[in-house]
Amino acid sequence: MALYSEKVMDHFRNPRNVGVIEDADGVGEVGNAKCGDIMKIYLKIKDDKIDDVKFETFGCGSAIASSSMATELIKGQPVSEALKLTNQAVTEALDGLPAHKLHCSVLAEEAIKAAMKDYYDRHGIAYDESQFPAAHDCEHCGV
Ligand code: FES
């Protein structure tokens, strides 16, 4: 079996939603200390929905594919749904990632959550801190 699924290759070669939203409502940037990869997510929120989302990823192919898929999964979704996005959902939507690349999808989940938290902070919206666990380095995937 090929190491990477067709979907991973497709989202790596033709990433969706790449770019910057100048007047974003929330911006989240996270990095993985071990591999040095960085991901930045921009959100535009209207009527409590993700009206637009863009990303910039300085990282590996799996990180690019994960960011692309994650943005596709949350676009148009209510904020409450987008907040539930997990790296497992991103990985499943990509038809899997090799075990040593799972942390790349974790970066996508964390970047979206960081952008959402920024949106709440900027707009003075109260939230439950436990929804936003501190970013981690995903020790168990051994980068
Ligand atoms: Fe670091 Fe993929 S995000 S190797």
CSV table of C-alpha atoms and ligand atoms in Angstrom, one decimal:
chain,number,residue,atom,x,y,z
A,1,MET,CA,0.0,0.0,0.0
A,2,ALA,CA,1.2,3.5,-0.8
A,3,LEU,CA,2.4,5.4,2.2
A,4,TYR,CA,0.0,8.3,1.5
A,5,SER,CA,-3.6,8.1,0.4
A,6,GLU,CA,-4.8,9.6,-2.8
A,7,LYS,CA,-6.6,12.2,-0.8
A,8,VAL,CA,-3.5,13.2,1.1
A,9,MET,CA,-1.6,13.6,-2.2
A,10,ASP,CA,-4.5,15.6,-3.7
A,11,HIS,CA,-4.7,18.0,-0.8
A,12,PHE,CA,-0.9,18.3,-0.8
A,13,ARG,CA,-0.7,19.1,-4.5
A,14,ASN,CA,-3.8,21.2,-4.7
A,15,PRO,CA,-4.3,22.6,-1.2
A,16,ARG,CA,-7.7,24.4,-0.7
A,17,ASN,CA,-8.1,27.7,1.1
A,18,VAL,CA,-4.5,28.7,1.1
A,19,GLY,CA,-3.8,32.4,1.9
A,20,VAL,CA,-4.5,35.2,4.3
A,21,ILE,CA,-7.7,36.9,5.4
A,22,GLU,CA,-6.7,40.5,6.0
A,23,ASP,CA,-9.6,41.4,8.2
A,24,ALA,CA,-9.9,38.1,10.0
A,25,ASP,CA,-12.0,37.8,13.1
A,26,GLY,CA,-9.7,35.2,14.6
A,27,VAL,CA,-6.1,34.1,13.8
A,28,GLY,CA,-4.3,31.1,15.3
A,29,GLU,CA,-0.7,30.2,14.9
A,30,VAL,CA,0.8,27.0,16.3
A,31,GLY,CA,4.1,25.2,15.9
A,32,ASN,CA,5.5,21.9,16.6
A,33,ALA,CA,8.7,22.4,18.6
A,34,LYS,CA,10.2,19.1,17.4
A,35,CYS,CA,9.8,19.3,13.7
A,36,GLY,CA,9.7,23.1,13.5
A,37,ASP,CA,6.6,23.2,11.3
A,38,ILE,CA,4.3,26.2,11.7
A,39,MET,CA,0.6,26.6,10.8
A,40,LYS,CA,-1.5,29.7,10.8
A,41,ILE,CA,-5.3,29.8,10.4
A,42,TYR,CA,-7.4,32.8,9.6
A,43,LEU,CA,-11.2,32.8,10.3
A,44,LYS,CA,-14.0,35.1,9.1
A,45,ILE,CA,-17.1,34.5,11.2
A,46,LYS,CA,-20.6,35.7,10.2
A,47,ASP,CA,-23.9,34.9,12.0
A,48,ASP,CA,-22.0,32.4,14.2
A,49,LYS,CA,-20.8,30.5,11.2
A,50,ILE,CA,-17.4,30.0,9.6
A,51,ASP,CA,-17.9,32.3,6.7
A,52,ASP,CA,-14.4,31.9,5.4
A,53,VAL,CA,-11.2,30.2,6.5
A,54,LYS,CA,-7.7,30.4,5.0
A,55,PHE,CA,-4.3,28.9,6.1
A,56,GLU,CA,-0.6,29.3,5.7
A,57,THR,CA,1.5,26.3,6.5
A,58,PHE,CA,5.2,26.2,6.7
A,59,GLY,CA,5.6,22.6,7.0
A,60,CYS,CA,5.6,19.1,5.6
A,61,GLY,CA,3.3,17.7,3.0
A,62,SER,CA,1.1,16.0,5.6
A,63,ALA,CA,0.7,19.3,7.5
A,64,ILE,CA,-0.3,21.0,4.3
A,65,ALA,CA,-2.8,18.3,3.4
A,66,SER,CA,-4.1,18.3,7.0
A,67,SER,CA,-4.6,22.1,7.0
A,68,SER,CA,-6.3,22.0,3.6
A,69,MET,CA,-8.7,19.2,4.7
A,70,ALA,CA,-9.4,20.9,8.1
A,71,THR,CA,-10.4,24.1,6.5
A,72,GLU,CA,-12.7,22.3,4.1
A,73,LEU,CA,-14.3,20.5,7.1
A,74,ILE,CA,-15.1,23.6,9.0
A,75,LYS,CA,-16.0,26.0,6.2
A,76,GLY,CA,-19.7,27.0,6.4
A,77,GLN,CA,-20.1,25.1,9.8
A,78,PRO,CA,-21.6,26.7,12.9
A,79,VAL,CA,-18.8,27.9,15.3
A,80,SER,CA,-20.0,25.3,17.8
A,81,GLU,CA,-19.5,22.5,15.3
A,82,ALA,CA,-16.1,23.8,14.1
A,83,LEU,CA,-14.9,23.7,17.6
A,84,LYS,CA,-15.5,20.0,17.8
A,85,LEU,CA,-13.1,19.3,15.0
A,86,THR,CA,-10.5,16.7,16.0
A,87,ASN,CA,-7.3,15.6,14.4
A,88,GLN,CA,-8.9,12.1,14.1
A,89,ALA,CA,-11.7,13.6,11.9
A,90,VAL,CA,-9.1,15.3,9.8
A,91,THR,CA,-7.1,12.1,9.5
A,92,GLU,CA,-10.2,10.0,8.6
A,93,ALA,CA,-11.2,12.5,6.0
A,94,LEU,CA,-7.8,12.1,4.4
A,95,ASP,CA,-8.2,8.3,4.4
A,96,GLY,CA,-5.5,8.1,7.0
A,97,LEU,CA,-1.9,9.3,7.7
A,98,PRO,CA,1.1,7.2,8.5
A,99,ALA,CA,1.5,6.9,12.3
A,100,HIS,CA,4.6,9.0,12.4
A,101,LYS,CA,2.7,11.8,10.6
A,102,LEU,CA,-0.3,11.9,12.9
A,103,HIS,CA,1.1,14.9,14.7
A,104,CYS,CA,0.7,16.9,11.5
A,105,SER,CA,-3.1,16.6,11.8
A,106,VAL,CA,-2.8,17.5,15.5
A,107,LEU,CA,-1.3,20.8,14.4
A,108,ALA,CA,-4.4,21.5,12.2
A,109,GLU,CA,-6.8,20.9,15.1
A,110,GLU,CA,-4.7,23.1,17.4
A,111,ALA,CA,-4.4,25.9,14.9
A,112,ILE,CA,-8.2,26.0,14.3
A,113,LYS,CA,-8.8,26.0,18.1
A,114,ALA,CA,-6.2,28.8,18.6
A,115,ALA,CA,-8.0,30.9,15.9
A,116,MET,CA,-11.3,30.3,17.5
A,117,LYS,CA,-10.0,31.2,20.9
A,118,ASP,CA,-8.6,34.4,19.4
A,119,TYR,CA,-12.0,35.2,17.9
A,120,TYR,CA,-13.6,34.8,21.4
A,121,ASP,CA,-11.0,36.9,23.1
A,122,ARG,CA,-11.2,39.7,20.5
A,123,HIS,CA,-15.0,39.8,20.7
A,124,GLY,CA,-15.2,39.5,24.5
A,125,ILE,CA,-17.2,36.3,24.2
A,126,ALA,CA,-17.1,34.1,27.3
A,127,TYR,CA,-15.9,30.5,26.8
A,128,ASP,CA,-15.0,27.4,28.8
A,129,GLU,CA,-11.2,27.3,29.0
A,130,SER,CA,-11.3,23.5,29.0
A,131,GLN,CA,-12.3,23.6,25.3
A,132,PHE,CA,-8.9,24.9,24.6
A,133,PRO,CA,-6.3,22.6,26.1
A,134,ALA,CA,-2.7,23.9,25.9
A,135,ALA,CA,-0.9,23.0,22.7
A,136,HIS,CA,1.2,20.0,23.0
A,137,ASP,CA,4.0,18.4,21.1
A,138,CYS,CA,2.2,15.1,20.6
A,139,GLU,CA,4.9,13.2,22.4
A,140,HIS,CA,3.6,9.8,21.5
A,141,CYS,CA,4.0,10.2,17.8
A,142,GLY,CA,7.7,10.4,18.3
A,143,VAL,CA,8.7,13.2,16.0
B,1,FES,FE1,5.9,18.4,11.5
B,1,FES,FE2,4.4,17.3,9.7
B,1,FES,S1,3.9,18.9,11.0
B,1,FES,S2,6.5,16.8,10.2
